[in-house]
Coordinates of C-alpha atoms in Angstrom, one line a residue:
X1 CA 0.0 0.0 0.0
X2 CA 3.0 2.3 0.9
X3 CA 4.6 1.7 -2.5
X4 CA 0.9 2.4 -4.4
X5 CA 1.3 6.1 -2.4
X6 CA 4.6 6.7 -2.9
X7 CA 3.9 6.1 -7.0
X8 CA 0.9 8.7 -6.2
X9 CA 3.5 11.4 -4.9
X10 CA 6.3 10.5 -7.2
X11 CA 3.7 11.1 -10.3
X12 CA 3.2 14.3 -8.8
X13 CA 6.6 15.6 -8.4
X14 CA 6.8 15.0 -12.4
X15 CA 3.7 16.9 -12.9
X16 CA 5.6 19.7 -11.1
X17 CA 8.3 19.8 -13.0
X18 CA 6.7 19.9 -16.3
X19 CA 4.0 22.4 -15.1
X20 CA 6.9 24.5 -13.9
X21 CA 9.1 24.6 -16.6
X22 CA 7.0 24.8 -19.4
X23 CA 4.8 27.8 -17.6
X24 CA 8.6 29.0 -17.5
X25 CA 9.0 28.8 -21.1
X26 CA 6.1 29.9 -22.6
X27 CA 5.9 32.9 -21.0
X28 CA 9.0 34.1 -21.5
X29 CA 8.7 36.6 -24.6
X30 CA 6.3 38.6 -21.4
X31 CA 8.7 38.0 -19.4
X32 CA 11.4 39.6 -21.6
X33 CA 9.0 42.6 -22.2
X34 CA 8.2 43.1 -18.4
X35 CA 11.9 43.1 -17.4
X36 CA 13.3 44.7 -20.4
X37 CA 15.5 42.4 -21.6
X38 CA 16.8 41.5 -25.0
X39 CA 16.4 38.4 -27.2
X40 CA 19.9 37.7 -26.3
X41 CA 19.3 38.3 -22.3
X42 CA 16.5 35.1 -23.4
X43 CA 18.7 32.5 -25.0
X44 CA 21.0 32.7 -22.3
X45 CA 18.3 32.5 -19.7
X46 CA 17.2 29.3 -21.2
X47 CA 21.3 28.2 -21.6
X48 CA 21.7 29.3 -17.3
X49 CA 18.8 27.0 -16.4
X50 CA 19.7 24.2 -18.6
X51 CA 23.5 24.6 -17.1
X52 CA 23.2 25.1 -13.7
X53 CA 20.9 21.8 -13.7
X54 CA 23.8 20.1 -15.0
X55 CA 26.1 22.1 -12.3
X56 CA 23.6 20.5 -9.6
X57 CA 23.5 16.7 -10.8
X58 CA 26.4 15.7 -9.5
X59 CA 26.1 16.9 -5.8
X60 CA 22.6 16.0 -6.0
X61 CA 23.7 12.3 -6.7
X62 CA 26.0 12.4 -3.8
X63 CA 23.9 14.0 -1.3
X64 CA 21.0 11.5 -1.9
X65 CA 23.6 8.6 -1.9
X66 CA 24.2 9.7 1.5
X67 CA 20.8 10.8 2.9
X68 CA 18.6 9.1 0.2
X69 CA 16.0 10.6 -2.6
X70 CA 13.1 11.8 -0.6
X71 CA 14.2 14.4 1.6
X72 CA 15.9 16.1 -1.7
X73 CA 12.8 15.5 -3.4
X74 CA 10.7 16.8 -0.7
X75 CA 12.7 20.3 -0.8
X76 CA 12.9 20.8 -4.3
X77 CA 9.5 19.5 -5.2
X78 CA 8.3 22.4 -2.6
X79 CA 10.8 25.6 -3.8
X80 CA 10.7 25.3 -7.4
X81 CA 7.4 26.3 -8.2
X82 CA 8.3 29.3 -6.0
X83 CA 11.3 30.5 -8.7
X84 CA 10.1 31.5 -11.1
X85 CA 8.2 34.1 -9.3
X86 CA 11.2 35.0 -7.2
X87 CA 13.5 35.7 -10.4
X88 CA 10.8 38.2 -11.6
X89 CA 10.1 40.1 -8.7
X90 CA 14.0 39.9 -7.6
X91 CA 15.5 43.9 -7.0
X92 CA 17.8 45.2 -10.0
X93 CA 18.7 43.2 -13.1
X94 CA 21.9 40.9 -10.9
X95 CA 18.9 38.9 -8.9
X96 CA 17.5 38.0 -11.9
X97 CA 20.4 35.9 -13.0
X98 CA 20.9 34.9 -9.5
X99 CA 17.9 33.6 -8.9
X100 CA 17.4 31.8 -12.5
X101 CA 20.8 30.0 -11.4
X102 CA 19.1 29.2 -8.7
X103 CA 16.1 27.9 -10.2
X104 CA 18.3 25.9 -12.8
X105 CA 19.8 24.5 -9.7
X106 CA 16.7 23.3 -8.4
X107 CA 15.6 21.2 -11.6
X108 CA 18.5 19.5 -11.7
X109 CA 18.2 18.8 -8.2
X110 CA 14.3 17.1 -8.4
X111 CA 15.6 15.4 -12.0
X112 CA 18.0 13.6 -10.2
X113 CA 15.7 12.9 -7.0
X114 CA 12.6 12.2 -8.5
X115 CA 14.2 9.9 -11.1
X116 CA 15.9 8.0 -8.4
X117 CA 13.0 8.0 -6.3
X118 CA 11.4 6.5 -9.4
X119 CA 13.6 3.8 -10.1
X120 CA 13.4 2.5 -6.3
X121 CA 9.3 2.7 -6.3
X122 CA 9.7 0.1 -9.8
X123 CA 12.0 -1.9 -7.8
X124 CA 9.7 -1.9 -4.9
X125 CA 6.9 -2.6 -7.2
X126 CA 8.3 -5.2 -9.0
X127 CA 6.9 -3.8 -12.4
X128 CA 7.2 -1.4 -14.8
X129 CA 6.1 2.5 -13.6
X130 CA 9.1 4.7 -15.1
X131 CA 7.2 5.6 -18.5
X132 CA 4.3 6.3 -16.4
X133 CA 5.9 9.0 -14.3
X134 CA 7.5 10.5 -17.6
X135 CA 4.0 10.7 -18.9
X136 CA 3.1 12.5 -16.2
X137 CA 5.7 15.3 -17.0
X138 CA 4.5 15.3 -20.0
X139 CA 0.7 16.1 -18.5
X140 CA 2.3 18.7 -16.4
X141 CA 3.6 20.3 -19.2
X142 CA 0.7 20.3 -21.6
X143 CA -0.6 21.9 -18.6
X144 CA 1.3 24.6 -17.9
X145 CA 1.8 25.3 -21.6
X146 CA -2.1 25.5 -21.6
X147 CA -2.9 27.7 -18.8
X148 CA 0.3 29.9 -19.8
X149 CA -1.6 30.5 -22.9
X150 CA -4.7 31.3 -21.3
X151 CA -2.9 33.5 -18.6
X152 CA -1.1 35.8 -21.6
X153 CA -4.3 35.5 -23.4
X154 CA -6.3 37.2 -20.4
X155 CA -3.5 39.9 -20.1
X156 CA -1.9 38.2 -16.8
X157 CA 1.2 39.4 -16.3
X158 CA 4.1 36.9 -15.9
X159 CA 4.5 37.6 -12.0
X160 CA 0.7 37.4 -11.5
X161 CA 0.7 34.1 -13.6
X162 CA 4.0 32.7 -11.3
X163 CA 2.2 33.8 -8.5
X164 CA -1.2 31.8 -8.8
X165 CA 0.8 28.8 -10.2
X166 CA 3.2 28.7 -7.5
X167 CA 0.9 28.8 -4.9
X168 CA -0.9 26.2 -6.1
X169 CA 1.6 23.9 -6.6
X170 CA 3.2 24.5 -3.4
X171 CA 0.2 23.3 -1.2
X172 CA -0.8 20.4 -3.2
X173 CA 3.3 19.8 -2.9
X174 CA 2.7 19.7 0.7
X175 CA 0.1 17.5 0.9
X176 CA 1.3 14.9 -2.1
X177 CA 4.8 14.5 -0.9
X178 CA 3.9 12.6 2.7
X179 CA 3.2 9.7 0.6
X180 CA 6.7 9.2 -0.7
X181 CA 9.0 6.4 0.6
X182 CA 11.2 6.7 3.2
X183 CA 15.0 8.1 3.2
X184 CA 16.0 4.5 4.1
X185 CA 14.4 3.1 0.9
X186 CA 17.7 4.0 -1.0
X187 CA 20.3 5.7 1.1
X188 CA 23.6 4.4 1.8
X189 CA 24.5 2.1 4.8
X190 CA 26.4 3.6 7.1
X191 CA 29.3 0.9 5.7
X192 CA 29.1 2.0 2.1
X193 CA 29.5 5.4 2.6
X194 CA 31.9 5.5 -0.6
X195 CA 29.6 6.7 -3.6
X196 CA 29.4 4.4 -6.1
X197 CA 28.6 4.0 -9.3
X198 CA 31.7 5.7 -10.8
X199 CA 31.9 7.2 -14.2
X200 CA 32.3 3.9 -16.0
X201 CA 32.1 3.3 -19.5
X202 CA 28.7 1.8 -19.6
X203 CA 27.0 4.5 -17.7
X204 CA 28.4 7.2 -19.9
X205 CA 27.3 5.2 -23.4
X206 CA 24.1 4.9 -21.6
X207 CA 23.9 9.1 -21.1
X208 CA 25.2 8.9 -24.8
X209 CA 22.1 7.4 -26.1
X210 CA 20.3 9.5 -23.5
X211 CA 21.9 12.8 -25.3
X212 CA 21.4 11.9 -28.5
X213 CA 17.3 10.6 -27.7
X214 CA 17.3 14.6 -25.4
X215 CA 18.4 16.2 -28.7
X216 CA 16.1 14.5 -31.4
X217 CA 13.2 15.4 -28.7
X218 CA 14.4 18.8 -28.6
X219 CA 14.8 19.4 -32.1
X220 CA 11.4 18.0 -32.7
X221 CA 9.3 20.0 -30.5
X222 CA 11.6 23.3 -31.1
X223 CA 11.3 23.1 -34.7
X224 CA 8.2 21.3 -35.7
X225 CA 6.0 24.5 -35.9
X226 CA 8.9 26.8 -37.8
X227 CA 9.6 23.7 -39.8
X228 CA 5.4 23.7 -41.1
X229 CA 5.7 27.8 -41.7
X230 CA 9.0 28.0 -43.2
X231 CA 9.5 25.0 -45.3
X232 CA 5.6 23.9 -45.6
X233 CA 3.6 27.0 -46.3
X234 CA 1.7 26.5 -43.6
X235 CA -0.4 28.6 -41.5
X236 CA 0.5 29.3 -37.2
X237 CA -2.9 27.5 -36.5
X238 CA -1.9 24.8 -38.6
X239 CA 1.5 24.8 -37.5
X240 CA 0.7 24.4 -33.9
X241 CA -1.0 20.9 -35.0
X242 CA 2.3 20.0 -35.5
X243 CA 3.5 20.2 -31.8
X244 CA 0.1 19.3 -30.5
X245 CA 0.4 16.0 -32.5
X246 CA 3.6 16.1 -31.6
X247 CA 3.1 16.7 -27.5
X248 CA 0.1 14.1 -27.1
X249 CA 2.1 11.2 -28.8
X250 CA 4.4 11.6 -26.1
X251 CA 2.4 11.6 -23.5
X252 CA 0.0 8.6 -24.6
X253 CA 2.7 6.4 -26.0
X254 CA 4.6 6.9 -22.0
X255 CA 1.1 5.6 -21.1
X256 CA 1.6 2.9 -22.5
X257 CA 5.1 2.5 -22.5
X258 CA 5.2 0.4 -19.0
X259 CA 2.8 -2.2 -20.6
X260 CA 5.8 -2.4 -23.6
X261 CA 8.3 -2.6 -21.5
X262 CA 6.2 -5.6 -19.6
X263 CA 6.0 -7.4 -22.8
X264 CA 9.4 -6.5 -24.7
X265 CA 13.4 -6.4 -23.8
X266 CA 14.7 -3.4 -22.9
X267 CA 16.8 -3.5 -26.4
X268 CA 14.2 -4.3 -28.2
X269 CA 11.9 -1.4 -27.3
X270 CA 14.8 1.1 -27.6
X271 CA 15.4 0.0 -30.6
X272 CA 11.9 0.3 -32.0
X273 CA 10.9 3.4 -30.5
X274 CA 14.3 5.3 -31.8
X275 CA 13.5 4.1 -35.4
X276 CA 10.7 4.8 -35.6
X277 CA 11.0 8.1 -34.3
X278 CA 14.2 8.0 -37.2
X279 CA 11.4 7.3 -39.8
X280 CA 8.7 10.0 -38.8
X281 CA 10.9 12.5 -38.9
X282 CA 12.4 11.4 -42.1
X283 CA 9.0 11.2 -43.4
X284 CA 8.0 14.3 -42.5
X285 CA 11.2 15.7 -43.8
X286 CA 10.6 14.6 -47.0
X287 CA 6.9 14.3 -47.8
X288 CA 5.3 18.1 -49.4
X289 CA 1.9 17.5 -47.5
X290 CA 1.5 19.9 -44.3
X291 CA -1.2 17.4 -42.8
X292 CA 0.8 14.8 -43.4
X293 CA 3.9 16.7 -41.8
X294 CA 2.2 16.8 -38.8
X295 CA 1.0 13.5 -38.7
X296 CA 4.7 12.4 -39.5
X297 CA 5.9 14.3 -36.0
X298 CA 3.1 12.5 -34.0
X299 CA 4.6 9.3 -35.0
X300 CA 7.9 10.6 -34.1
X301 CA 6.8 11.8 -30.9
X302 CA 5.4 8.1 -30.0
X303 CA 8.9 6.8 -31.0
X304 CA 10.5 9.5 -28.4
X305 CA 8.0 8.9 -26.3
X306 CA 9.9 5.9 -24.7
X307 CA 13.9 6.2 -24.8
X308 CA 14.1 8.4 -21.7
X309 CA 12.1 6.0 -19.6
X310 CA 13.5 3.1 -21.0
X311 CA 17.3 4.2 -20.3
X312 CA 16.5 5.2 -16.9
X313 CA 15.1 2.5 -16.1
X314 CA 18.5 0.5 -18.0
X315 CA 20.6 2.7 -15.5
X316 CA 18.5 1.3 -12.3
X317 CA 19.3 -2.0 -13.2
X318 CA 22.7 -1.9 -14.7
X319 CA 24.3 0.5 -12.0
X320 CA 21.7 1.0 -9.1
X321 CA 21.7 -2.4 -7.3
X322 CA 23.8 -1.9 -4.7
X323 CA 22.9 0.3 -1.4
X324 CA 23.6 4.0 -2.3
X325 CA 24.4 3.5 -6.2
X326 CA 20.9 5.0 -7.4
X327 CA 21.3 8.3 -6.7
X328 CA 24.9 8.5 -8.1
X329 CA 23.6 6.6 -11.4
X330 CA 20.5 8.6 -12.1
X331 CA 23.2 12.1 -11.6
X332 CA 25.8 10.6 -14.2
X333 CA 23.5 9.5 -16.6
X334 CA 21.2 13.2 -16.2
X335 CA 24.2 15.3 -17.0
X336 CA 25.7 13.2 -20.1
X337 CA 22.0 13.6 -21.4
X338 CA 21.6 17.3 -20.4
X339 CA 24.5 17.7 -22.9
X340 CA 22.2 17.0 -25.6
X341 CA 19.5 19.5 -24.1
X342 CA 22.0 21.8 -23.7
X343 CA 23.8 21.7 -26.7
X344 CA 20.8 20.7 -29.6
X345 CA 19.6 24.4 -29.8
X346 CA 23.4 25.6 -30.9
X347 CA 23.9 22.9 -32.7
X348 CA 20.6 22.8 -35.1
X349 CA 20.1 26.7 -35.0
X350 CA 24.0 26.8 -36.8
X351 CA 22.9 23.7 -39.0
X352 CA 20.5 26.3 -40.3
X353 CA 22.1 29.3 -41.0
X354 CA 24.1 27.4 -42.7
X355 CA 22.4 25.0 -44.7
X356 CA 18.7 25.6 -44.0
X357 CA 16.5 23.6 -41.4
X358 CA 15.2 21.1 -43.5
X359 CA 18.9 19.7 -43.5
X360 CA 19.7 20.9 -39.9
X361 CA 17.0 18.2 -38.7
X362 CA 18.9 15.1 -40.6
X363 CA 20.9 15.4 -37.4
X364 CA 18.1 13.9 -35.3
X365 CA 17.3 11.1 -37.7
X366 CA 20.9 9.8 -37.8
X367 CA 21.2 10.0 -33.9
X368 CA 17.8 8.1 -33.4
X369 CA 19.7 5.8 -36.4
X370 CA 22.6 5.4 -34.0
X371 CA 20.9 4.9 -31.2
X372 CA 18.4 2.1 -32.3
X373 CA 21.5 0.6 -33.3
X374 CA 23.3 0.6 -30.3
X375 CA 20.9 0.2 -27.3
X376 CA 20.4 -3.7 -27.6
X377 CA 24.4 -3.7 -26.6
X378 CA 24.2 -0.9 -24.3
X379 CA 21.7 -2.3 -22.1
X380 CA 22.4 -5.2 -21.9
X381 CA 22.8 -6.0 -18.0
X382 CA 26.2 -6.2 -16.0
X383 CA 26.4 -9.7 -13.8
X384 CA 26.4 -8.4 -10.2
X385 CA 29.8 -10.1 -9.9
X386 CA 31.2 -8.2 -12.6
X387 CA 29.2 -4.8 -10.8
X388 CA 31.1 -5.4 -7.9
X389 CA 34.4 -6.2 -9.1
X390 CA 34.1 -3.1 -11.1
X391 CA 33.5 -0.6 -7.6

């Protein structure tokens, strides 16, 4: 019963996250308006987040190593809807950036607690619940994108939008996060007080393919709706079918990703899903249709849909068996894959200046290409006495 509850919280603090972040997001162009900032001053607010999450994954994975995922999660579950209020009411233009480091901080923090916390309610469950909490995240975040829209749409400011958001947030927070496990359920012993799960190779090939899945995702719901207007003629409202499509196919195919992973290897379904996702977005590369654009980047979005999951929950059982090794494992593989966040808006905006973006966005294909071909390999699990040998 205490495991059932603790899935109920751990959904939650997903739903957070993507509520957070993509309220965040989408409101940023008020933002930038309200504060008086520049287009540039907005890239690099989006590159200080994304950075300073990487900054915090590795602390993160020793402190929860140490003192396990929940009280982390229970913290930063609870402050970061707070932020991005705090960063737009902070006094002269230096609290800004302080605080947006801060907030950056933060969501690295709860990726790394939440997805540990994650992996040890699956163990505890004996069954498949990662895709489910990612699906979550993905709720949260067709959320917050929604009532974003509706906010700027009523005339709400930013801060008046952060406000009622946070608030909101916060005391459901409070209330959700009593159900989660215990510190015990994946801290340390007080024997093992050496953090494991060292950067070994097969935790950072694992972030690898977690990069290269991060960037295809990224690339896809960046440039799906300047990919309709620009290369397809077509118009905003039709072009926001494109990431709608897009969005939902994420968030129903990690619906039903735990059933998939119940029925096929772990190899198996990476492989399938990052193919696929390699063919829709070939398809809608290629094809001159706008409606069946769209439909090509829902296809690729149920592809997507499952890699993160799936490699998270490869790290739990490759790298997270012993006492302590979760949290380290979750923080390793987050910050390899972060790369790819962090680095797939450079990369495929300079792919486009220079060659246009219907050529920029072969990148993606041949990633999900590489990583389809790789994952069977990659995931294939350690034998615990090789594990321990290794540490």
């Amino acid at each position: 019963m205490r495991a059932l509850t603790a899935r109920t919280a751990t959904a939650w603090c997903f739903f957070v996250s993507g509520v957070t972040l993509s309220s965040w997001f989408v409101r940023m162009p008020d933002v930038r308006d309200a504060l008086a900032l520049t287009n540039r001053d907005i890239g690099l607010a989006s590159f200080v987040v994304a950075g300073a999450a990487i900054l915090a994954m590795h602390p993160a994975g020793r402190f929860v190593a140490r003192a396990g995922t929940a009280p982390l999660l229970r913290v930063s579950v609870v402050g970061l809807p707070l932020l991005p209020l705090a960063a737009t009411v902070a006094p002269g233009g230096s609290g800004f950036w302080v605080l947006l480091t801060v907030f950056g901080l933060t969501v690295g923090a709860l990726d790394v607690a939440m997805n540990g916390h994650a992996v040890t309610v699956e163990r505890v469950l004996e069954r498949p619940v990662l895709s489910g909490f990612h699906a979550a995240w993905s709720a949260g975040a067709i959320t917050g994108a929604a009532g974003a829209g509706a906010a700027a749409g009523a005339g709400l400011s930013p801060q008046g939008h952060f406000a009622v958001v946070g608030v909101l947030l916060v005391v459901a927070s409070v209330v959700a996060i009593d159900g989660l496990l215990p510190a015990a359920a994946d801290r340390s012993a007080p024997s093992a007080r050496r953090v494991r799960a060292r950067w070994r190779a097969g935790l950072v090939r694992l972030g690898a393919l977690g990069g290269a899945g991060a960037l295809a995702e990224g690339a896809a719901l960046t440039w799906s709706a300047v990919f309709m207007t620009d290369e397809r003629g077509a118009s905003s409202a039709v072009a926001a079918l494109a990431y709608l499509a897009l969005s939902v196919a994420m968030a129903g195919g990690r619906l039903a990703g735990d059933r998939l992973r119940g029925r096929w290897s772990t190899g198996v379904l990476l492989r399938a899903g990052a193919w696929c996702a390699a063919a829709a977005l070939g398809v809608a590369l290629l094809v001159p249709s706008s409606v069946a654009t769209a439909l090509a980047f829902g296809v690729c979005g149920l592809g997507l849909s499952v890699l993160l999951p799936v490699l998270i929950g490869a790290v739990g059982e490759q790298f997270g068996r012993n006492d302590g090794a979760v949290g380290p494992a979750i923080a390793r593989f987050t910050t390899v894959s972060y790369a790819g966040v962090l680095s797939g808006p450079v990369v495929i905006g300079a792919l486009t200046e220079a060659y246009g973006l219907t050529v920029a966005l072969v990148l993606p294909v041949l990633l999900l290409v590489a990583v389809g071909a790789d994952a069977p390999r990659a995931v294939t699990p350690i034998p615990a006495n090789q594990q321990r040998q290794a540490e």
